[in-house]
PDB file of C-alpha atoms in Angstrom:
ATOM      1  CA  MET A  38     -27.410  22.342  28.992  1.00 49.00           C
ATOM      2  CA  ARG A  39     -30.228  20.659  26.662  1.00 53.00           C
ATOM      3  CA  VAL A  40     -27.904  22.976  24.223  1.00 44.00           C
ATOM      4  CA  VAL A  41     -24.865  22.043  25.346  1.00 42.00           C
ATOM      5  CA  LEU A  42     -25.431  18.309  24.843  1.00 47.00           C
ATOM      6  CA  PHE A  43     -27.350  18.625  21.464  1.00 41.00           C
ATOM      7  CA  PHE A  44     -24.484  20.047  20.140  1.00 42.00           C
ATOM      8  CA  LEU A  45     -22.377  17.286  21.501  1.00 43.00           C
ATOM      9  CA  VAL A  46     -25.051  14.376  20.131  1.00 35.00           C
ATOM     10  CA  LEU A  47     -24.199  16.080  16.679  1.00 38.00           C
ATOM     11  CA  LEU A  48     -20.271  16.355  17.355  1.00 43.00           C
ATOM     12  CA  PHE A  49     -20.101  12.980  18.565  1.00 41.00           C
ATOM     13  CA  VAL A  50     -22.627  11.937  15.059  1.00 36.00           C
ATOM     14  CA  GLY A  51     -20.693  13.644  12.515  1.00 44.00           C
ATOM     15  CA  TRP A  52     -17.426  12.433  13.935  1.00 39.00           C
ATOM     16  CA  TRP A  53     -18.557   8.535  13.657  1.00 38.00           C
ATOM     17  CA  GLY A  54     -19.818   9.378  10.005  1.00 42.00           C
ATOM     18  CA  ILE A  55     -17.067  10.420   8.968  1.00 39.00           C
ATOM     19  CA  ARG A  56     -14.800   7.664  10.387  1.00 41.00           C
ATOM     20  CA  GLY A  57     -17.346   4.974   9.026  1.00 43.00           C
ATOM     21  CA  TYR A  58     -17.079   6.837   5.931  1.00 44.00           C
ATOM     22  CA  ALA A  59     -13.256   6.767   5.943  1.00 49.00           C
ATOM     23  CA  GLU A  60     -13.551   2.688   7.204  1.00 66.00           C
ATOM     24  CA  GLU A  61     -15.252   1.194   4.328  1.00 85.00           C
ATOM     25  CA  ARG A  62     -14.116  -1.923   2.973  1.00 94.00           C
ATOM     26  CA  ILE A  63     -14.083  -1.945  -0.473  1.00 97.00           C
ATOM     27  CA  ALA A  64     -13.879  -6.532  -1.605  1.00 97.00           C
ATOM     28  CA  LEU A  65     -10.909  -6.935  -4.705  1.00 98.00           C
ATOM     29  CA  PRO A  66     -11.196  -8.675  -7.134  1.00 98.00           C
ATOM     30  CA  SER A  67     -10.042 -12.299  -7.035  1.00 98.00           C
ATOM     31  CA  PRO A  68      -6.013 -12.611  -8.648  1.00 97.00           C
ATOM     32  CA  ARG A  69      -4.891 -14.701 -11.427  1.00 97.00           C
ATOM     33  CA  PHE A  70      -2.862 -17.185 -10.729  1.00 96.00           C
ATOM     34  CA  ASP A  71      -1.138 -18.084 -14.566  1.00 96.00           C
ATOM     35  CA  SER A  72      -1.029 -14.893 -17.916  1.00 96.00           C
ATOM     36  CA  ASP A  73       0.164 -14.865 -20.510  1.00 96.00           C
ATOM     37  CA  THR A  74       4.566 -13.613 -19.636  1.00 97.00           C
ATOM     38  CA  SER A  75       6.884 -16.152 -18.071  1.00 97.00           C
ATOM     39  CA  VAL A  76       8.848 -15.828 -14.549  1.00 97.00           C
ATOM     40  CA  GLU A  77      11.584 -15.700 -17.121  1.00 98.00           C
ATOM     41  CA  GLU A  78      10.614 -12.653 -19.476  1.00 98.00           C
ATOM     42  CA  ALA A  79       9.153 -11.162 -16.327  1.00 98.00           C
ATOM     43  CA  LEU A  80      12.295 -11.204 -15.459  1.00 98.00           C
ATOM     44  CA  LEU A  81      13.940 -10.382 -18.224  1.00 98.00           C
ATOM     45  CA  ARG A  82      12.131  -6.938 -19.172  1.00 97.00           C
ATOM     46  CA  ARG A  83      11.580  -6.158 -16.268  1.00 97.00           C
ATOM     47  CA  ARG A  84      12.941  -1.514 -15.577  1.00 97.00           C
ATOM     48  CA  SER A  85      12.288   0.751 -12.729  1.00 98.00           C
ATOM     49  CA  GLN A  86      10.332   3.210 -14.335  1.00 98.00           C
ATOM     50  CA  ARG A  87       9.483   7.244 -13.659  1.00 97.00           C
ATOM     51  CA  SER A  88       7.014   7.558 -16.583  1.00 97.00           C
ATOM     52  CA  PHE A  89       3.747   7.587 -15.822  1.00 98.00           C
ATOM     53  CA  ALA A  90       0.969   7.858 -18.981  1.00 96.00           C
ATOM     54  CA  ARG A  91      -2.314   9.861 -17.639  1.00 94.00           C
ATOM     55  CA  SER A  92      -4.279   7.058 -17.431  1.00 97.00           C
ATOM     56  CA  PRO A  93      -6.322   4.920 -15.100  1.00 98.00           C
ATOM     57  CA  LEU A  94      -5.741   1.740 -13.276  1.00 98.00           C
ATOM     58  CA  THR A  95      -8.391  -0.446 -13.149  1.00 98.00           C
ATOM     59  CA  LEU A  96      -9.893  -1.929  -9.983  1.00 98.00           C
ATOM     60  CA  PRO A  97      -8.260  -5.517 -11.019  1.00 98.00           C
ATOM     61  CA  GLU A  98      -5.311  -4.261 -11.770  1.00 98.00           C
ATOM     62  CA  ILE A  99      -4.298  -2.766  -8.707  1.00 98.00           C
ATOM     63  CA  ALA A 100      -6.146  -6.212  -6.418  1.00 98.00           C
ATOM     64  CA  GLN A 101      -3.519  -8.538  -8.830  1.00 98.00           C
ATOM     65  CA  LEU A 102      -0.981  -6.182  -7.636  1.00 98.00           C
ATOM     66  CA  LEU A 103      -1.512  -5.722  -4.384  1.00 98.00           C
ATOM     67  CA  TRP A 104      -2.254  -9.961  -4.376  1.00 98.00           C
ATOM     68  CA  ALA A 105       1.702 -10.315  -5.462  1.00 98.00           C
ATOM     69  CA  ALA A 106       2.909  -7.922  -2.750  1.00 98.00           C
ATOM     70  CA  GLN A 107       1.379  -9.614   0.549  1.00 98.00           C
ATOM     71  CA  GLY A 108      -1.714 -11.849  -0.960  1.00 98.00           C
ATOM     72  CA  VAL A 109      -2.630 -15.030   0.872  1.00 98.00           C
ATOM     73  CA  THR A 110      -1.505 -18.342  -1.525  1.00 98.00           C
ATOM     74  CA  ASP A 111      -2.270 -20.952   1.497  1.00 97.00           C
ATOM     75  CA  ARG A 112      -5.737 -20.106   3.643  1.00 94.00           C
ATOM     76  CA  ALA A 113      -5.302 -22.878   6.154  1.00 95.00           C
ATOM     77  CA  GLN A 114      -1.339 -22.114   6.641  1.00 94.00           C
ATOM     78  CA  GLY A 115      -1.570 -17.880   6.260  1.00 94.00           C
ATOM     79  CA  PHE A 116       1.205 -17.904   3.665  1.00 97.00           C
ATOM     80  CA  ARG A 117       1.690 -15.632   1.281  1.00 98.00           C
ATOM     81  CA  THR A 118       3.343 -14.917  -2.138  1.00 98.00           C
ATOM     82  CA  ALA A 119       6.426 -12.598  -0.187  1.00 98.00           C
ATOM     83  CA  PRO A 120       8.528 -15.100   2.391  1.00 98.00           C
ATOM     84  CA  SER A 121       8.852 -14.135   5.942  1.00 98.00           C
ATOM     85  CA  ALA A 122      11.271 -14.905   8.110  1.00 98.00           C
ATOM     86  CA  GLY A 123       9.196 -17.501  11.058  1.00 98.00           C
ATOM     87  CA  ALA A 124       5.869 -16.374   9.137  1.00 97.00           C
ATOM     88  CA  LEU A 125       5.209 -12.807  11.094  1.00 98.00           C
ATOM     89  CA  TYR A 126       4.599 -11.091   8.506  1.00 98.00           C
ATOM     90  CA  PRO A 127       5.596  -7.578   9.548  1.00 98.00           C
ATOM     91  CA  LEU A 128       4.006  -5.136   6.979  1.00 98.00           C
ATOM     92  CA  GLU A 129       1.749  -3.463   5.982  1.00 98.00           C
ATOM     93  CA  VAL A 130       0.687  -2.258   2.459  1.00 98.00           C
ATOM     94  CA  TYR A 131      -1.177   1.300   1.108  1.00 98.00           C
ATOM     95  CA  ILE A 132      -2.109   2.026  -1.892  1.00 98.00           C
ATOM     96  CA  VAL A 133      -2.519   5.803  -2.347  1.00 98.00           C
ATOM     97  CA  ALA A 134      -4.551   6.022  -4.486  1.00 98.00           C
ATOM     98  CA  GLY A 135      -5.496   8.496  -7.497  1.00 98.00           C
ATOM     99  CA  GLU A 136      -6.712   7.872 -10.652  1.00 98.00           C
ATOM    100  CA  VAL A 137      -8.077   4.038 -10.459  1.00 98.00           C
ATOM    101  CA  GLU A 138     -11.606   3.119 -12.119  1.00 98.00           C
ATOM    102  CA  GLY A 139     -14.185   2.157  -9.699  1.00 95.00           C
ATOM    103  CA  LEU A 140     -12.350   3.694  -6.704  1.00 98.00           C
ATOM    104  CA  LEU A 141     -12.613   6.599  -4.770  1.00 98.00           C
ATOM    105  CA  PRO A 142      -9.312   8.530  -4.326  1.00 98.00           C
ATOM    106  CA  GLY A 143      -7.947   7.548  -0.668  1.00 98.00           C
ATOM    107  CA  VAL A 144      -5.244   5.904   1.509  1.00 98.00           C
ATOM    108  CA  TYR A 145      -6.536   1.961   1.097  1.00 98.00           C
ATOM    109  CA  ARG A 146      -5.181  -0.551   3.274  1.00 98.00           C
ATOM    110  CA  TYR A 147      -4.466  -3.353   2.474  1.00 98.00           C
ATOM    111  CA  LEU A 148      -5.999  -6.771   4.153  1.00 98.00           C
ATOM    112  CA  PRO A 149      -4.172  -9.874   2.815  1.00 98.00           C
ATOM    113  CA  GLU A 150      -7.277 -12.585   4.264  1.00 97.00           C
ATOM    114  CA  GLU A 151      -9.716 -10.594   3.164  1.00 97.00           C
ATOM    115  CA  HIS A 152      -7.914  -9.870   0.139  1.00 98.00           C
ATOM    116  CA  ALA A 153     -10.188  -6.567   0.800  1.00 98.00           C
ATOM    117  CA  LEU A 154      -9.027  -2.707   0.428  1.00 98.00           C
ATOM    118  CA  LEU A 155     -10.167  -0.809   4.064  1.00 98.00           C
ATOM    119  CA  ARG A 156      -9.987   3.192   3.283  1.00 97.00           C
ATOM    120  CA  VAL A 157      -8.512   5.147   5.657  1.00 97.00           C
ATOM    121  CA  LEU A 158      -8.091   8.539   4.902  1.00 98.00           C
ATOM    122  CA  GLU A 159     -10.311  10.057   1.781  1.00 97.00           C
ATOM    123  CA  GLY A 160      -9.326  12.312  -0.575  1.00 98.00           C
ATOM    124  CA  ASP A 161      -6.076  12.245  -3.178  1.00 98.00           C
ATOM    125  CA  ARG A 162      -2.670  12.961  -1.610  1.00 98.00           C
ATOM    126  CA  ARG A 163      -0.560  11.752  -3.985  1.00 98.00           C
ATOM    127  CA  GLU A 164       0.344  15.675  -3.534  1.00 98.00           C
ATOM    128  CA  ASP A 165       1.224  15.534  -0.567  1.00 98.00           C
ATOM    129  CA  LEU A 166       3.067  12.299  -0.816  1.00 98.00           C
ATOM    130  CA  TYR A 167       5.585  14.056  -3.698  1.00 98.00           C
ATOM    131  CA  ARG A 168       6.416  16.577  -1.126  1.00 98.00           C
ATOM    132  CA  VAL A 169       7.577  14.660   1.701  1.00 98.00           C
ATOM    133  CA  ALA A 170       9.115  12.578  -0.456  1.00 98.00           C
ATOM    134  CA  LEU A 171      11.405  15.575  -1.392  1.00 98.00           C
ATOM    135  CA  PHE A 172       9.313  16.503  -5.103  1.00 98.00           C
ATOM    136  CA  GLN A 173      10.422  12.884  -7.543  1.00 98.00           C
ATOM    137  CA  ARG A 174       7.508  14.390  -9.769  1.00 98.00           C
ATOM    138  CA  TRP A 175       6.486  10.185 -10.733  1.00 98.00           C
ATOM    139  CA  ILE A 176       5.293  10.178  -7.220  1.00 98.00           C
ATOM    140  CA  ARG A 177       3.058  12.994  -8.789  1.00 97.00           C
ATOM    141  CA  GLU A 178       1.972  11.681 -11.965  1.00 97.00           C
ATOM    142  CA  ALA A 179       1.424   7.777 -10.935  1.00 98.00           C
ATOM    143  CA  PRO A 180      -2.512   6.600 -11.612  1.00 98.00           C
ATOM    144  CA  VAL A 181      -1.085   4.945  -7.454  1.00 98.00           C
ATOM    145  CA  VAL A 182       1.571   4.301  -5.122  1.00 98.00           C
ATOM    146  CA  LEU A 183       1.970   1.406  -2.532  1.00 98.00           C
ATOM    147  CA  VAL A 184       3.297   2.392   0.317  1.00 98.00           C
ATOM    148  CA  LEU A 185       4.804  -0.672   2.489  1.00 98.00           C
ATOM    149  CA  ALA A 186       5.617  -0.097   5.936  1.00 98.00           C
ATOM    150  CA  ALA A 187       6.392  -1.965   8.443  1.00 98.00           C
ATOM    151  CA  VAL A 188       5.823  -3.266  11.864  1.00 98.00           C
ATOM    152  CA  TYR A 189       9.196  -4.186  13.440  1.00 98.00           C
ATOM    153  CA  GLU A 190       8.062  -5.353  17.135  1.00 98.00           C
ATOM    154  CA  ARG A 191       6.559  -8.420  15.158  1.00 98.00           C
ATOM    155  CA  THR A 192       9.670 -10.080  14.253  1.00 98.00           C
ATOM    156  CA  THR A 193      11.889  -9.077  16.845  1.00 98.00           C
ATOM    157  CA  ARG A 194       9.423 -10.450  19.364  1.00 98.00           C
ATOM    158  CA  LYS A 195      10.950 -13.812  18.435  1.00 98.00           C
ATOM    159  CA  TYR A 196      14.629 -12.874  16.399  1.00 98.00           C
ATOM    160  CA  GLY A 197      15.799  -9.819  17.521  1.00 98.00           C
ATOM    161  CA  GLU A 198      17.637  -7.236  17.252  1.00 98.00           C
ATOM    162  CA  ARG A 199      18.036  -9.474  13.951  1.00 98.00           C
ATOM    163  CA  GLY A 200      14.830  -9.787  13.153  1.00 98.00           C
ATOM    164  CA  ILE A 201      14.630  -5.363  11.806  1.00 98.00           C
ATOM    165  CA  ARG A 202      17.244  -7.893   9.183  1.00 98.00           C
ATOM    166  CA  TYR A 203      14.507  -9.617   7.901  1.00 98.00           C
ATOM    167  CA  VAL A 204      12.076  -7.507   8.373  1.00 98.00           C
ATOM    168  CA  TYR A 205      14.119  -5.177   5.395  1.00 98.00           C
ATOM    169  CA  MET A 206      14.703  -8.962   3.472  1.00 98.00           C
ATOM    170  CA  GLU A 207      11.019  -9.254   3.988  1.00 98.00           C
ATOM    171  CA  ALA A 208      10.594  -5.714   1.885  1.00 98.00           C
ATOM    172  CA  GLY A 209      11.885  -5.961  -0.788  1.00 98.00           C
ATOM    173  CA  HIS A 210      11.038  -9.814  -1.494  1.00 98.00           C
ATOM    174  CA  ALA A 211       7.680  -7.867  -1.266  1.00 98.00           C
ATOM    175  CA  ALA A 212       8.898  -5.001  -4.002  1.00 98.00           C
ATOM    176  CA  GLN A 213      11.204  -7.397  -6.495  1.00 98.00           C
ATOM    177  CA  ASN A 214       6.544  -9.614  -6.508  1.00 98.00           C
ATOM    178  CA  VAL A 215       5.872  -5.964  -7.126  1.00 98.00           C
ATOM    179  CA  TYR A 216       8.001  -4.745  -9.606  1.00 98.00           C
ATOM    180  CA  LEU A 217       7.210  -8.078 -11.523  1.00 98.00           C
ATOM    181  CA  GLN A 218       3.665  -8.153 -11.900  1.00 98.00           C
ATOM    182  CA  ALA A 219       4.181  -5.344 -12.322  1.00 98.00           C
ATOM    183  CA  GLU A 220       5.224  -6.241 -16.281  1.00 98.00           C
ATOM    184  CA  ALA A 221       3.405  -9.346 -16.596  1.00 98.00           C
ATOM    185  CA  LEU A 222       0.604  -6.929 -16.042  1.00 98.00           C
ATOM    186  CA  GLY A 223       2.414  -4.465 -18.577  1.00 98.00           C
ATOM    187  CA  LEU A 224       2.449  -1.599 -16.607  1.00 98.00           C
ATOM    188  CA  GLY A 225       5.848  -0.049 -14.821  1.00 98.00           C
ATOM    189  CA  THR A 226       7.018   0.595 -11.379  1.00 98.00           C
ATOM    190  CA  VAL A 227       9.693   1.630  -9.448  1.00 98.00           C
ATOM    191  CA  VAL A 228      11.163   1.896  -5.568  1.00 98.00           C
ATOM    192  CA  VAL A 229      12.059   4.860  -4.242  1.00 98.00           C
ATOM    193  CA  GLY A 230      13.999   4.915  -0.366  1.00 98.00           C
ATOM    194  CA  ALA A 231      13.868   8.737  -0.464  1.00 98.00           C
ATOM    195  CA  PHE A 232      11.057  10.324   2.025  1.00 98.00           C
ATOM    196  CA  GLN A 233      10.257  12.427   4.915  1.00 98.00           C
ATOM    197  CA  ASP A 234       9.789   9.952   7.352  1.00 98.00           C
ATOM    198  CA  GLU A 235       7.843  11.405   9.218  1.00 98.00           C
ATOM    199  CA  GLY A 236       6.627  13.083   6.402  1.00 98.00           C
ATOM    200  CA  VAL A 237       5.027   9.843   4.338  1.00 98.00           C
ATOM    201  CA  LYS A 238       3.233   8.759   8.097  1.00 98.00           C
ATOM    202  CA  LYS A 239       1.361  11.845   8.609  1.00 98.00           C
ATOM    203  CA  VAL A 240       0.037  11.358   5.380  1.00 98.00           C
ATOM    204  CA  LEU A 241      -1.125   8.366   5.862  1.00 98.00           C
ATOM    205  CA  ASN A 242      -1.848   8.727   8.758  1.00 97.00           C
ATOM    206  CA  LEU A 243       0.008   5.461  10.286  1.00 98.00           C
ATOM    207  CA  PRO A 244      -0.192   4.469  12.884  1.00 97.00           C
ATOM    208  CA  LEU A 245       2.827   5.071  15.418  1.00 97.00           C
ATOM    209  CA  SER A 246       4.143   0.994  15.213  1.00 98.00           C
ATOM    210  CA  GLU A 247       4.748   1.880  11.678  1.00 98.00           C
ATOM    211  CA  HIS A 248       6.977   2.621   9.980  1.00 98.00           C
ATOM    212  CA  PRO A 249       7.375   3.060   5.398  1.00 98.00           C
ATOM    213  CA  LEU A 250      10.028   1.402   3.610  1.00 98.00           C
ATOM    214  CA  TYR A 251       8.765   2.280   0.010  1.00 98.00           C
ATOM    215  CA  LEU A 252       6.756   3.351  -1.928  1.00 98.00           C
ATOM    216  CA  MET A 253       6.122   1.939  -5.218  1.00 99.00           C
ATOM    217  CA  PRO A 254       4.643   4.159  -7.805  1.00 98.00           C
ATOM    218  CA  VAL A 255       3.053   1.954  -9.915  1.00 98.00           C
ATOM    219  CA  GLY A 256       1.408   3.148 -13.755  1.00 98.00           C
ATOM    220  CA  ARG A 257       1.028   2.898 -17.307  1.00 98.00           C
ATOM    221  CA  VAL A 258       5.095   3.450 -19.097  1.00 97.00           C
ATOM    222  CA  ARG A 259       5.092   7.039 -21.347  1.00 91.00           C
TER     223      ARG A 259
END
């Protein structure tokens, strides 16, 4: 009996250690609120890019991209960079990090209120994501992939079935923010909508309530 209890304790400690490691919070550098690129110039130059150099991104670049997607712009009101019907904010943003200076490979969830990352999975998952994204090579080659997922119920509780349309609108707003921010940073990205939904959910270990909408590989343009 003591032997069984001993192994159960070891199992629990091991599980808790892995869980604690995987859920580590990482504070992000503060976002910048100005740049040398005007909004008009970013709009003019914005293009979908699918060819990326083998060059890592930096943590400040990651922080800026995530802030552009869903960062908090008014702490008192809770407003974010992208408009949201009823200010209900159904989107969750993840990054699948492969090559980022100062950040271990893994899957991370962005925490807008804290401007921080929550590590949910360890290890480089780009190859797995590439396979469930119909073998689109830019998924595997980009140093990071942003994933926009949605919890429909946050919006449909108030707006009913029409709320699903509002969620899709919001995902488009956030994705365009990422496009323009990438341009201002001298980076490139592309929206990918062709993927196996359940496959992406499995690769990222998404909760049942979250549904992937966009994959956005980001990197330096080759």
